[in-house]
Short mmCIF file of C-alpha atoms in Angstrom, two decimals:
data_model
loop_
_atom_site.label_atom_id
_atom_site.label_comp_id
_atom_site.label_asym_id
_atom_site.label_seq_id
_atom_site.Cartn_x
_atom_site.Cartn_y
_atom_site.Cartn_z
CA UNK B 1 30.18 -3.65 0.11
CA UNK B 2 29.86 -7.18 1.42
CA UNK B 3 29.59 -5.83 4.96
CA UNK B 4 26.69 -3.57 3.93
CA UNK B 5 24.97 -6.57 2.36
CA UNK B 6 25.35 -8.63 5.50
CA UNK B 7 24.00 -5.82 7.66
CA UNK B 8 20.95 -5.43 5.40
CA UNK B 9 20.48 -9.21 5.37
CA UNK B 10 20.33 -9.34 9.17
CA UNK B 11 17.87 -6.43 9.07
CA UNK B 12 15.72 -8.39 6.61
CA UNK B 13 15.55 -11.31 9.06
CA UNK B 14 13.97 -9.00 11.65
CA UNK B 15 11.54 -7.67 9.03
CA UNK B 16 10.40 -11.17 8.20
CA UNK B 17 10.32 -12.62 11.71
CA UNK B 18 6.80 -11.41 12.68
CA UNK B 19 5.12 -12.98 9.65
CA UNK B 20 6.89 -16.30 10.30
CA UNK B 21 5.81 -16.26 13.96
CA UNK B 22 2.19 -15.42 13.10
CA UNK B 23 1.85 -18.15 10.50
CA UNK B 24 3.64 -20.64 12.74
CA UNK B 25 1.42 -19.84 15.72
CA UNK B 26 -1.84 -20.13 13.80
CA UNK B 27 -0.77 -23.30 12.04
CA UNK B 28 0.36 -25.19 15.16
CA UNK B 29 -1.58 -23.68 18.07
CA UNK B 30 -4.92 -22.68 16.55
CA UNK B 31 -5.52 -24.82 13.47
CA UNK B 32 -3.30 -27.61 14.87
CA UNK B 33 -2.00 -28.79 11.55
CA UNK B 34 1.53 -29.63 10.35
CA UNK B 35 3.19 -27.42 7.75
CA UNK B 36 2.64 -28.65 4.20
CA UNK B 37 5.77 -28.94 1.99
CA UNK B 38 8.32 -27.61 4.45
CA UNK B 39 11.17 -27.54 1.89
CA UNK B 40 9.31 -25.17 -0.41
CA UNK B 41 8.55 -22.87 2.53
CA UNK B 42 12.19 -22.79 3.59
CA UNK B 43 13.45 -22.04 0.07
CA UNK B 44 10.74 -19.40 -0.34
CA UNK B 45 11.70 -17.70 2.93
CA UNK B 46 15.33 -17.62 1.82
CA UNK B 47 14.21 -16.06 -1.48
CA UNK B 48 12.23 -13.40 0.40
CA UNK B 49 15.27 -12.58 2.54
CA UNK B 50 17.62 -12.35 -0.46
CA UNK B 51 15.06 -10.29 -2.36
CA UNK B 52 14.49 -7.80 0.45
CA UNK B 53 18.25 -7.40 0.97
CA UNK B 54 18.88 -6.70 -2.72
CA UNK B 55 15.89 -4.34 -2.86
CA UNK B 56 17.15 -2.23 0.06
CA UNK B 57 20.67 -2.12 -1.46
CA UNK B 58 19.23 -1.08 -4.83
CA UNK B 59 17.10 1.54 -3.13
CA UNK B 60 20.13 3.31 -1.66
CA UNK B 61 22.19 2.92 -4.83
CA UNK B 62 19.65 3.53 -7.59
CA UNK B 63 16.15 4.71 -6.73
CA UNK B 64 16.89 7.30 -4.01
CA UNK B 65 19.83 8.96 -5.85
CA UNK B 66 17.98 9.14 -9.19
CA UNK B 67 14.90 10.70 -7.57
CA UNK B 68 17.04 13.30 -5.81
CA UNK B 69 19.24 14.02 -8.87
CA UNK B 70 16.15 14.61 -11.00
CA UNK B 71 14.70 16.94 -8.37
CA UNK B 72 17.92 18.99 -8.21
CA UNK B 73 18.24 19.11 -12.00
CA UNK B 74 14.67 20.36 -12.43
CA UNK B 75 15.09 22.91 -9.63
CA UNK B 76 18.29 24.17 -11.28
CA UNK B 77 16.68 24.33 -14.71
CA UNK B 78 13.94 26.47 -13.19
CA UNK B 79 11.21 25.47 -15.66
CA UNK B 80 8.00 24.72 -13.77
CA UNK B 81 6.22 23.57 -16.93
CA UNK B 82 8.72 20.76 -17.62
CA UNK B 83 8.73 19.73 -13.98
CA UNK B 84 4.95 19.48 -13.92
CA UNK B 85 4.90 17.55 -17.19
CA UNK B 86 7.44 15.14 -15.74
CA UNK B 87 5.34 14.79 -12.58
CA UNK B 88 2.22 13.95 -14.56
CA UNK B 89 4.09 11.49 -16.83
CA UNK B 90 5.63 9.75 -13.83
CA UNK B 91 2.28 9.33 -12.08
CA UNK B 92 0.39 8.23 -15.18
CA UNK B 93 3.15 6.00 -16.60
CA UNK B 94 3.84 4.08 -13.42
CA UNK B 95 0.18 3.44 -12.64
CA UNK B 96 -1.25 2.41 -15.99
CA UNK B 97 0.89 -0.77 -16.05
CA UNK B 98 0.60 -1.56 -12.32
CA UNK B 99 -0.35 -5.27 -11.95
CA UNK B 100 -2.38 -4.69 -8.76
CA UNK B 101 -4.49 -2.12 -10.59
CA UNK B 102 -5.08 -4.43 -13.57
CA UNK B 103 -6.35 -7.09 -11.16
CA UNK B 104 -8.68 -4.68 -9.36
CA UNK B 105 -10.02 -3.31 -12.68
CA UNK B 106 -10.94 -6.83 -13.85
CA UNK B 107 -12.63 -7.59 -10.55
CA UNK B 108 -14.54 -4.32 -10.74
CA UNK B 109 -15.72 -5.06 -14.28
CA UNK B 110 -17.04 -8.43 -13.11
CA UNK B 111 -18.92 -6.76 -10.27
CA UNK B 112 -20.34 -4.12 -12.59
CA UNK B 113 -21.53 -6.79 -15.04
CA UNK B 114 -23.20 -8.77 -12.25
CA UNK B 115 -24.84 -5.63 -10.94
CA UNK B 116 -26.29 -4.92 -14.38
CA UNK B 117 -24.42 -1.63 -14.75
CA UNK B 118 -22.84 -2.78 -18.01
CA UNK B 119 -23.69 -5.58 -20.46
CA UNK B 120 -22.46 -9.00 -19.42
CA UNK B 121 -20.38 -9.44 -22.58
CA UNK B 122 -16.64 -9.94 -22.81
CA UNK B 123 -16.28 -6.76 -24.83
CA UNK B 124 -18.23 -4.54 -22.43
CA UNK B 125 -16.24 -5.86 -19.48
CA UNK B 126 -12.86 -5.31 -21.14
CA UNK B 127 -14.00 -1.83 -22.12
CA UNK B 128 -15.08 -1.02 -18.55
CA UNK B 129 -11.84 -2.39 -17.04
CA UNK B 130 -9.70 -0.43 -19.47
CA UNK B 131 -11.66 2.76 -18.79
CA UNK B 132 -11.19 2.24 -15.07
CA UNK B 133 -7.44 1.72 -15.50
CA UNK B 134 -7.13 4.91 -17.53
CA UNK B 135 -9.19 6.78 -14.93
CA UNK B 136 -6.96 5.67 -12.06
CA UNK B 137 -3.75 6.36 -14.02
CA UNK B 138 -5.06 9.82 -14.90
CA UNK B 139 -5.91 10.43 -11.25
CA UNK B 140 -2.40 9.49 -10.09
CA UNK B 141 -0.87 11.67 -12.84
CA UNK B 142 -2.97 14.60 -11.58
CA UNK B 143 -2.03 13.76 -7.99
CA UNK B 144 1.75 13.93 -8.58
CA UNK B 145 1.16 17.10 -10.67
CA UNK B 146 -0.77 18.79 -7.83
CA UNK B 147 1.63 17.43 -5.20
CA UNK B 148 4.71 18.81 -6.96
CA UNK B 149 3.00 22.17 -7.52
CA UNK B 150 2.21 22.17 -3.81
CA UNK B 151 5.88 21.60 -2.90
CA UNK B 152 6.99 24.41 -5.23
CA UNK B 153 4.39 26.83 -3.89
CA UNK B 154 4.66 25.67 -0.26
CA UNK B 155 0.94 25.02 0.31
CA UNK B 156 0.17 23.20 3.58
CA UNK B 157 -0.86 19.61 2.86
CA UNK B 158 -3.70 19.38 5.37
CA UNK B 159 -6.04 21.72 3.46
CA UNK B 160 -5.61 19.68 0.28
CA UNK B 161 -6.14 16.36 2.05
CA UNK B 162 -9.02 17.45 4.29
CA UNK B 163 -10.69 19.13 1.31
CA UNK B 164 -10.24 15.90 -0.64
CA UNK B 165 -11.72 13.79 2.16
CA UNK B 166 -14.75 16.06 2.35
CA UNK B 167 -15.11 15.63 -1.42
CA UNK B 168 -14.97 11.84 -0.99
CA UNK B 169 -17.65 11.93 1.73
CA UNK B 170 -20.01 14.07 -0.33
CA UNK B 171 -19.49 11.93 -3.45
CA UNK B 172 -20.17 8.73 -1.47
CA UNK B 173 -23.82 9.75 -1.16
CA UNK B 174 -24.24 10.14 -4.91
CA UNK B 175 -22.04 7.37 -6.31
CA UNK B 176 -23.59 4.00 -7.24
CA UNK B 177 -23.44 1.53 -4.32
CA UNK B 178 -21.29 -1.12 -6.03
CA UNK B 179 -18.47 1.26 -7.01
CA UNK B 180 -17.86 2.61 -3.47
CA UNK B 181 -15.85 -0.33 -2.09
CA UNK B 182 -13.77 -0.52 -5.27
CA UNK B 183 -13.17 3.23 -5.22
CA UNK B 184 -12.01 3.20 -1.59
CA UNK B 185 -9.73 0.24 -2.26
CA UNK B 186 -8.25 1.70 -5.45
CA UNK B 187 -6.68 4.46 -3.38
CA UNK B 188 -4.62 1.85 -1.57
CA UNK B 189 -3.42 -0.26 -4.48
CA UNK B 190 -2.10 2.37 -6.86
CA UNK B 191 1.27 3.18 -5.33
CA UNK B 192 3.69 0.40 -6.22
CA UNK B 193 6.95 -0.70 -4.66
CA UNK B 194 9.18 1.02 -7.22
CA UNK B 195 7.08 4.18 -7.48
CA UNK B 196 6.94 4.91 -3.74
CA UNK B 197 10.71 5.28 -3.06
CA UNK B 198 11.20 7.23 -6.30
CA UNK B 199 8.36 9.65 -5.56
CA UNK B 200 9.47 10.06 -1.93
CA UNK B 201 13.02 10.90 -3.03
CA UNK B 202 11.70 13.31 -5.67
CA UNK B 203 9.55 15.17 -3.14
CA UNK B 204 12.27 15.39 -0.50
CA UNK B 205 14.83 16.41 -3.14
CA UNK B 206 12.58 19.19 -4.45
CA UNK B 207 11.79 20.48 -0.97
CA UNK B 208 15.45 20.60 -0.01
CA UNK B 209 16.60 22.35 -3.22
CA UNK B 210 13.94 25.10 -3.20
CA UNK B 211 14.71 27.90 -0.77
CA UNK B 212 12.24 28.32 2.09
CA UNK B 213 10.95 24.74 1.91
CA UNK B 214 11.43 22.21 4.68
CA UNK B 215 12.02 18.63 3.48
CA UNK B 216 10.03 17.18 6.39
CA UNK B 217 7.00 19.49 6.08
CA UNK B 218 6.97 20.00 2.31
CA UNK B 219 8.84 16.95 1.01
CA UNK B 220 6.40 14.23 2.06
CA UNK B 221 2.75 14.10 1.06
CA UNK B 222 2.95 13.11 -2.63
CA UNK B 223 1.86 9.55 -1.88
CA UNK B 224 -1.01 10.79 0.30
CA UNK B 225 -2.43 12.79 -2.59
CA UNK B 226 -1.85 9.85 -4.94
CA UNK B 227 -3.96 7.61 -2.69
CA UNK B 228 -6.76 10.17 -2.42
CA UNK B 229 -7.41 11.25 -6.02
CA UNK B 230 -8.13 7.70 -7.30
CA UNK B 231 -11.09 7.46 -4.86
CA UNK B 232 -12.58 10.67 -6.26
CA UNK B 233 -11.89 9.81 -9.89
CA UNK B 234 -13.21 6.23 -9.63
CA UNK B 235 -16.45 7.38 -7.97
CA UNK B 236 -16.84 9.98 -10.71
CA UNK B 237 -16.24 7.22 -13.28
CA UNK B 238 -18.98 5.14 -11.64
CA UNK B 239 -21.38 8.09 -11.74
CA UNK B 240 -20.72 8.97 -15.39
CA UNK B 241 -20.84 5.38 -16.70
CA UNK M 1 11.14 -23.22 -10.28
CA UNK M 2 13.74 -21.57 -12.54
CA UNK M 3 11.05 -20.94 -15.12
CA UNK M 4 8.72 -19.35 -12.58
CA UNK M 5 11.54 -17.15 -11.35
CA UNK M 6 12.19 -16.04 -14.93
CA UNK M 7 8.48 -15.28 -15.42
CA UNK M 8 8.37 -13.15 -12.28
CA UNK M 9 11.54 -11.39 -13.47
CA UNK M 10 9.93 -10.45 -16.79
CA UNK M 11 6.75 -9.30 -15.04
CA UNK M 12 8.87 -7.08 -12.78
CA UNK M 13 10.68 -5.68 -15.84
CA UNK M 14 7.38 -4.66 -17.46
CA UNK M 15 6.50 -3.01 -14.16
CA UNK M 16 9.74 -1.02 -14.04
CA UNK M 17 10.06 -0.33 -17.79
CA UNK M 18 7.63 2.64 -17.98
CA UNK M 19 9.43 4.33 -15.07
CA UNK M 20 12.84 3.78 -16.67
CA UNK M 21 11.60 5.12 -20.04
CA UNK M 22 10.18 8.29 -18.46
CA UNK M 23 13.37 8.94 -16.47
CA UNK M 24 15.70 8.27 -19.41
CA UNK M 25 13.47 10.30 -21.76
CA UNK M 26 13.38 13.38 -19.54
CA UNK M 27 17.03 13.00 -18.61
CA UNK M 28 18.21 12.97 -22.23
CA UNK M 29 15.65 15.31 -23.85
CA UNK M 30 14.86 17.91 -21.18
CA UNK M 31 17.63 17.97 -18.60
CA UNK M 32 20.36 17.02 -21.11
CA UNK M 33 22.98 16.32 -18.50
CA UNK M 34 24.57 12.97 -17.78
CA UNK M 35 23.56 11.16 -14.58
CA UNK M 36 26.22 11.09 -11.88
CA UNK M 37 27.70 7.61 -11.29
CA UNK M 38 25.62 5.96 -14.07
CA UNK M 39 27.04 2.48 -13.49
CA UNK M 40 26.26 2.60 -9.76
CA UNK M 41 22.69 3.78 -10.42
CA UNK M 42 22.28 1.15 -13.13
CA UNK M 43 23.48 -1.54 -10.76
CA UNK M 44 21.07 -0.21 -8.13
CA UNK M 45 18.14 -0.56 -10.55
CA UNK M 46 19.30 -4.07 -11.39
CA UNK M 47 19.38 -4.96 -7.68
CA UNK M 48 15.84 -3.59 -7.29
CA UNK M 49 14.67 -5.73 -10.23
CA UNK M 50 16.34 -8.95 -9.04
CA UNK M 51 15.40 -8.20 -5.42
CA UNK M 52 11.72 -7.76 -6.21
CA UNK M 53 11.77 -10.90 -8.34
CA UNK M 54 13.15 -13.06 -5.52
CA UNK M 55 10.90 -11.34 -2.99
CA UNK M 56 7.70 -11.97 -4.97
CA UNK M 57 8.67 -15.52 -5.91
CA UNK M 58 9.56 -16.28 -2.30
CA UNK M 59 6.23 -14.92 -1.07
CA UNK M 60 4.42 -17.07 -3.64
CA UNK M 61 6.31 -20.15 -2.44
CA UNK M 62 6.40 -19.68 1.32
CA UNK M 63 3.69 -17.38 2.64
CA UNK M 64 0.86 -16.72 0.23
CA UNK M 65 -0.48 -20.29 -0.18
CA UNK M 66 -0.46 -21.06 3.55
CA UNK M 67 -1.68 -17.57 4.52
CA UNK M 68 -4.59 -17.76 2.09
CA UNK M 69 -5.43 -21.30 3.19
CA UNK M 70 -5.38 -20.11 6.78
CA UNK M 71 -7.78 -17.28 6.02
CA UNK M 72 -10.16 -19.83 4.48
CA UNK M 73 -9.87 -22.30 7.34
CA UNK M 74 -10.32 -19.71 10.08
CA UNK M 75 -13.44 -18.27 8.46
CA UNK M 76 -14.99 -21.65 7.65
CA UNK M 77 -18.26 -22.27 9.56
CA UNK M 78 -16.97 -25.65 10.82
CA UNK M 79 -14.12 -23.89 12.60
CA UNK M 80 -16.24 -21.05 13.99
CA UNK M 81 -19.05 -23.08 15.53
CA UNK M 82 -17.26 -26.36 16.17
CA UNK M 83 -17.69 -29.52 14.14
CA UNK M 84 -20.63 -31.09 15.94
CA UNK M 85 -23.31 -28.48 15.33
CA UNK M 86 -22.42 -27.37 11.82
CA UNK M 87 -25.71 -28.09 10.13
CA UNK M 88 -28.13 -25.94 12.13
CA UNK M 89 -25.65 -23.35 13.41
CA UNK M 90 -24.96 -22.25 9.83
CA UNK M 91 -27.94 -19.95 9.73
CA UNK M 92 -27.04 -17.63 12.51
CA UNK M 93 -23.53 -16.94 13.76
CA UNK M 94 -22.87 -14.34 16.39
CA UNK M 95 -20.07 -11.83 15.65
CA UNK M 96 -18.34 -12.67 18.94
CA UNK M 97 -17.78 -16.27 17.83
CA UNK M 98 -15.23 -15.04 15.32
CA UNK M 99 -12.61 -14.19 17.98
CA UNK M 100 -9.85 -16.17 16.24
CA UNK M 101 -10.56 -14.22 13.06
CA UNK M 102 -10.00 -10.92 14.89
CA UNK M 103 -6.76 -12.19 16.42
CA UNK M 104 -5.62 -13.40 13.00
CA UNK M 105 -6.61 -10.06 11.41
CA UNK M 106 -4.59 -8.14 14.01
CA UNK M 107 -1.58 -10.43 13.70
CA UNK M 108 -1.51 -10.67 9.90
CA UNK M 109 -2.06 -6.90 9.53
CA UNK M 110 0.86 -6.15 11.85
CA UNK M 111 3.31 -8.72 10.52
CA UNK M 112 2.74 -8.11 6.79
CA UNK M 113 3.21 -4.38 7.30
CA UNK M 114 6.60 -4.91 8.97
CA UNK M 115 7.68 -6.92 5.91
CA UNK M 116 6.39 -4.31 3.42
CA UNK M 117 9.29 -2.94 1.29
CA UNK M 118 7.64 0.39 0.32
CA UNK M 119 7.03 1.27 3.97
CA UNK M 120 10.64 0.37 4.73
CA UNK M 121 11.77 2.77 1.98
CA UNK M 122 9.67 5.67 3.27
CA UNK M 123 10.72 4.99 6.88
CA UNK M 124 14.41 5.03 5.90
CA UNK M 125 13.88 8.31 4.04
CA UNK M 126 12.03 9.86 6.99
CA UNK M 127 14.76 8.83 9.42
CA UNK M 128 17.39 10.33 7.13
CA UNK M 129 15.49 13.60 6.52
CA UNK M 130 14.50 14.14 10.16
CA UNK M 131 18.09 13.55 11.29
CA UNK M 132 17.02 10.57 13.37
CA UNK M 133 14.25 12.36 15.31
CA UNK M 134 11.76 10.02 13.67
CA UNK M 135 13.13 6.51 13.98
CA UNK M 136 12.49 4.07 11.13
CA UNK M 137 11.40 1.32 13.55
CA UNK M 138 9.14 3.59 15.60
CA UNK M 139 7.35 4.74 12.48
CA UNK M 140 7.02 1.22 11.10
CA UNK M 141 5.61 -0.13 14.35
CA UNK M 142 3.13 2.76 14.58
CA UNK M 143 1.99 2.05 11.02
CA UNK M 144 1.81 -1.71 11.66
CA UNK M 145 -0.41 -1.18 14.72
CA UNK M 146 -2.66 0.98 12.55
CA UNK M 147 -2.95 -1.67 9.85
CA UNK M 148 -3.62 -4.35 12.49
CA UNK M 149 -6.47 -2.32 13.98
CA UNK M 150 -7.79 -1.48 10.52
CA UNK M 151 -7.90 -5.08 9.31
CA UNK M 152 -9.49 -6.27 12.58
CA UNK M 153 -12.18 -3.60 12.50
CA UNK M 154 -12.69 -4.24 8.77
CA UNK M 155 -13.28 -7.94 9.53
CA UNK M 156 -15.79 -6.98 12.22
CA UNK M 157 -17.58 -4.83 9.66
CA UNK M 158 -17.83 -7.68 7.15
CA UNK M 159 -19.09 -10.06 9.86
CA UNK M 160 -21.74 -7.63 11.14
CA UNK M 161 -22.55 -6.38 7.64
CA UNK M 162 -22.64 -2.69 8.58
CA UNK M 163 -22.09 -0.15 5.80
CA UNK M 164 -18.48 0.65 4.87
CA UNK M 165 -18.84 4.38 4.39
CA UNK M 166 -19.91 5.12 7.98
CA UNK M 167 -16.69 3.64 9.33
CA UNK M 168 -14.60 5.47 6.76
CA UNK M 169 -16.32 8.78 7.51
CA UNK M 170 -15.79 8.47 11.26
CA UNK M 171 -12.15 7.56 10.56
CA UNK M 172 -11.70 10.64 8.36
CA UNK M 173 -13.35 12.74 11.09
CA UNK M 174 -10.82 11.48 13.65
CA UNK M 175 -7.95 12.25 11.24
CA UNK M 176 -9.24 15.80 10.70
CA UNK M 177 -9.51 16.46 14.45
CA UNK M 178 -6.05 14.96 15.08
CA UNK M 179 -4.55 17.14 12.35
CA UNK M 180 -5.38 20.27 14.37
CA UNK M 181 -3.44 19.02 17.40
CA UNK M 182 -0.57 17.00 15.94
CA UNK M 183 2.95 18.46 15.53
CA UNK M 184 3.20 20.07 12.06
CA UNK M 185 6.28 18.10 11.09
CA UNK M 186 4.58 14.70 11.23
CA UNK M 187 1.40 15.53 9.27
CA UNK M 188 2.62 14.93 5.68
CA UNK M 189 4.43 11.74 6.71
CA UNK M 190 1.37 10.45 8.56
CA UNK M 191 -0.82 11.03 5.51
CA UNK M 192 1.76 9.28 3.32
CA UNK M 193 1.96 6.25 5.58
CA UNK M 194 -1.67 5.44 4.76
CA UNK M 195 -0.85 4.95 1.09
CA UNK M 196 2.41 3.05 1.38
CA UNK M 197 1.29 0.30 3.71
CA UNK M 198 -1.00 -1.51 1.35
CA UNK M 199 1.35 -3.08 -1.14
CA UNK M 200 2.77 -6.37 -2.35
CA UNK M 201 2.79 -8.30 0.96
CA UNK M 202 -0.32 -6.94 2.66
CA UNK M 203 -2.85 -6.76 -0.19
CA UNK M 204 -2.92 -10.46 -1.26
CA UNK M 205 -3.24 -11.81 2.30
CA UNK M 206 -5.70 -9.20 3.52
CA UNK M 207 -7.81 -9.55 0.36
CA UNK M 208 -7.89 -13.34 0.92
CA UNK M 209 -9.19 -12.77 4.45
CA UNK M 210 -11.86 -10.35 3.22
CA UNK M 211 -12.98 -12.70 0.47
CA UNK M 212 -12.99 -15.67 2.85
CA UNK M 213 -15.18 -13.81 5.32
CA UNK M 214 -17.54 -12.38 2.72
CA UNK M 215 -18.13 -15.78 1.14
CA UNK M 216 -18.62 -17.79 4.37
CA UNK M 217 -20.47 -15.45 6.75
CA UNK M 218 -24.19 -16.09 6.21
CA UNK M 219 -25.94 -13.26 4.40
CA UNK M 220 -22.81 -11.60 2.99
CA UNK M 221 -22.23 -11.06 -0.69
CA UNK M 222 -18.57 -11.38 -1.74
CA UNK M 223 -18.90 -8.85 -4.55
CA UNK M 224 -20.23 -6.13 -2.25
CA UNK M 225 -18.69 -6.97 1.12
CA UNK M 226 -15.36 -8.42 -0.04
CA UNK M 227 -13.98 -5.02 -0.93
CA UNK M 228 -13.11 -2.38 1.61
CA UNK M 229 -10.54 -4.09 3.85
CA UNK M 230 -7.70 -2.31 2.02
CA UNK M 231 -9.43 1.02 2.66
CA UNK M 232 -9.44 0.27 6.40
CA UNK M 233 -5.79 -0.74 6.25
CA UNK M 234 -4.81 2.55 4.63
CA UNK M 235 -6.93 4.79 6.89
CA UNK M 236 -5.93 3.58 10.35
CA UNK M 237 -2.15 4.04 10.02
CA UNK M 238 -2.77 7.79 9.60
CA UNK M 239 -4.54 7.80 12.97
CA UNK M 240 -1.86 5.76 14.76
CA UNK M 241 1.09 7.72 13.30
CA UNK M 242 -0.53 11.04 14.32
CA UNK M 243 -1.21 9.58 17.77
CA UNK M 244 2.38 8.30 18.03
CA UNK M 245 3.72 11.81 17.31
CA UNK M 246 1.29 13.40 19.75
CA UNK M 247 2.10 10.98 22.55
CA UNK M 248 5.85 11.46 22.06
CA UNK M 249 5.43 15.26 22.25
CA UNK M 250 3.41 14.99 25.48
CA UNK M 251 6.02 12.58 26.82
CA UNK M 252 8.80 15.09 26.10
CA UNK M 253 6.99 17.91 27.93
CA UNK M 254 7.79 18.21 31.65
#
């Protein structure tokens, strides 16, 4: 146990080294300034190392096993309807409370108010931000739903993704100018640090428990769909509003 | 400091709570079978919670303030044109004068991606599933190079003020062409790597760079041009991971 911790801790040092070197180089060689409050930076770095070590340990002990166990249990139960309902709930539930999304939604509401798309009142902005959050959460719910259905049926991912990209390109010409940047960005921010490992384990677990599926070819791809659908849904939201 | 740590801990709990509720709900109502090794899994979840708390708090203390300050300083007109000619050089700045910004964009894109926990998780899973054919480090470096290129090109776009969607469309076009030639096994993973890279370490620092550029480059509007860097950072890793797989296949052929 302790040995595993130490090994992960050493691994975390390597993970963190590049960022330390980059910040050090720019601070001393380019900007030529001393580091402000060195003690705080040292304590913070130690925190980051401890945090990353614990996270990786927890990943192997909790998140990966639970994702796989759920996948096996659903495959054994054999009810596609329950599996799909679970998939939607997982996507929707994990996204609607995502802090990064809440921040982006507020920013987007500010932009929309400045652009004159909505009234510049507190109420209209909160309304717009909440609508956007629901839209993105709905889109991620749909994404996990479609992605799980794809694993069960064995559809090749590239047709879904390329079709989705073409949809994004066509919609870009019709969507209002100020929503496009937000829509493109929202695809990147939706998948959080707890959701990603869980969803990856679920997909791989499903693909390895269904006969005829390959965990490499069919197991991955859920996150890709979950970063594509928000772009489409947010642009649609901008067009309808 | 203890109070801040506690605050971050509660914020992380609210982040994890919906997931836990959905899992427990389906486990007890639909599957109706006990989880294997419940105490081990519970401890694992606790580690994830505490780990993320320390990780986020540590980032807030050590890297975010200085990284954000750096993004501001490097994009400031005084730094770009030199102190002596600030007043009249403000009006027109050539894109090539921003060389330190591009180097910073490359470096910060690469290094934050290596530290990104979600990418680490997916890379570990891919290494395990592929039986070691796809190495966790190889994948992470390929993704990090993609993010570095994406953030650098995204900075160039903000500085020159060219429209976002043309870049994105050309990028998608490259991905579509690559998909026809890449080994089938890598395609889903490559698509996934676009979404996982932009998370808790990368987004705050890259967004600070984008906002810094959009508010200091003459003629840019932060509300229109500030967005879009994240989109670049999640598109380019797909291209580099597909290229990485393609190059390794060619390499293996006699």
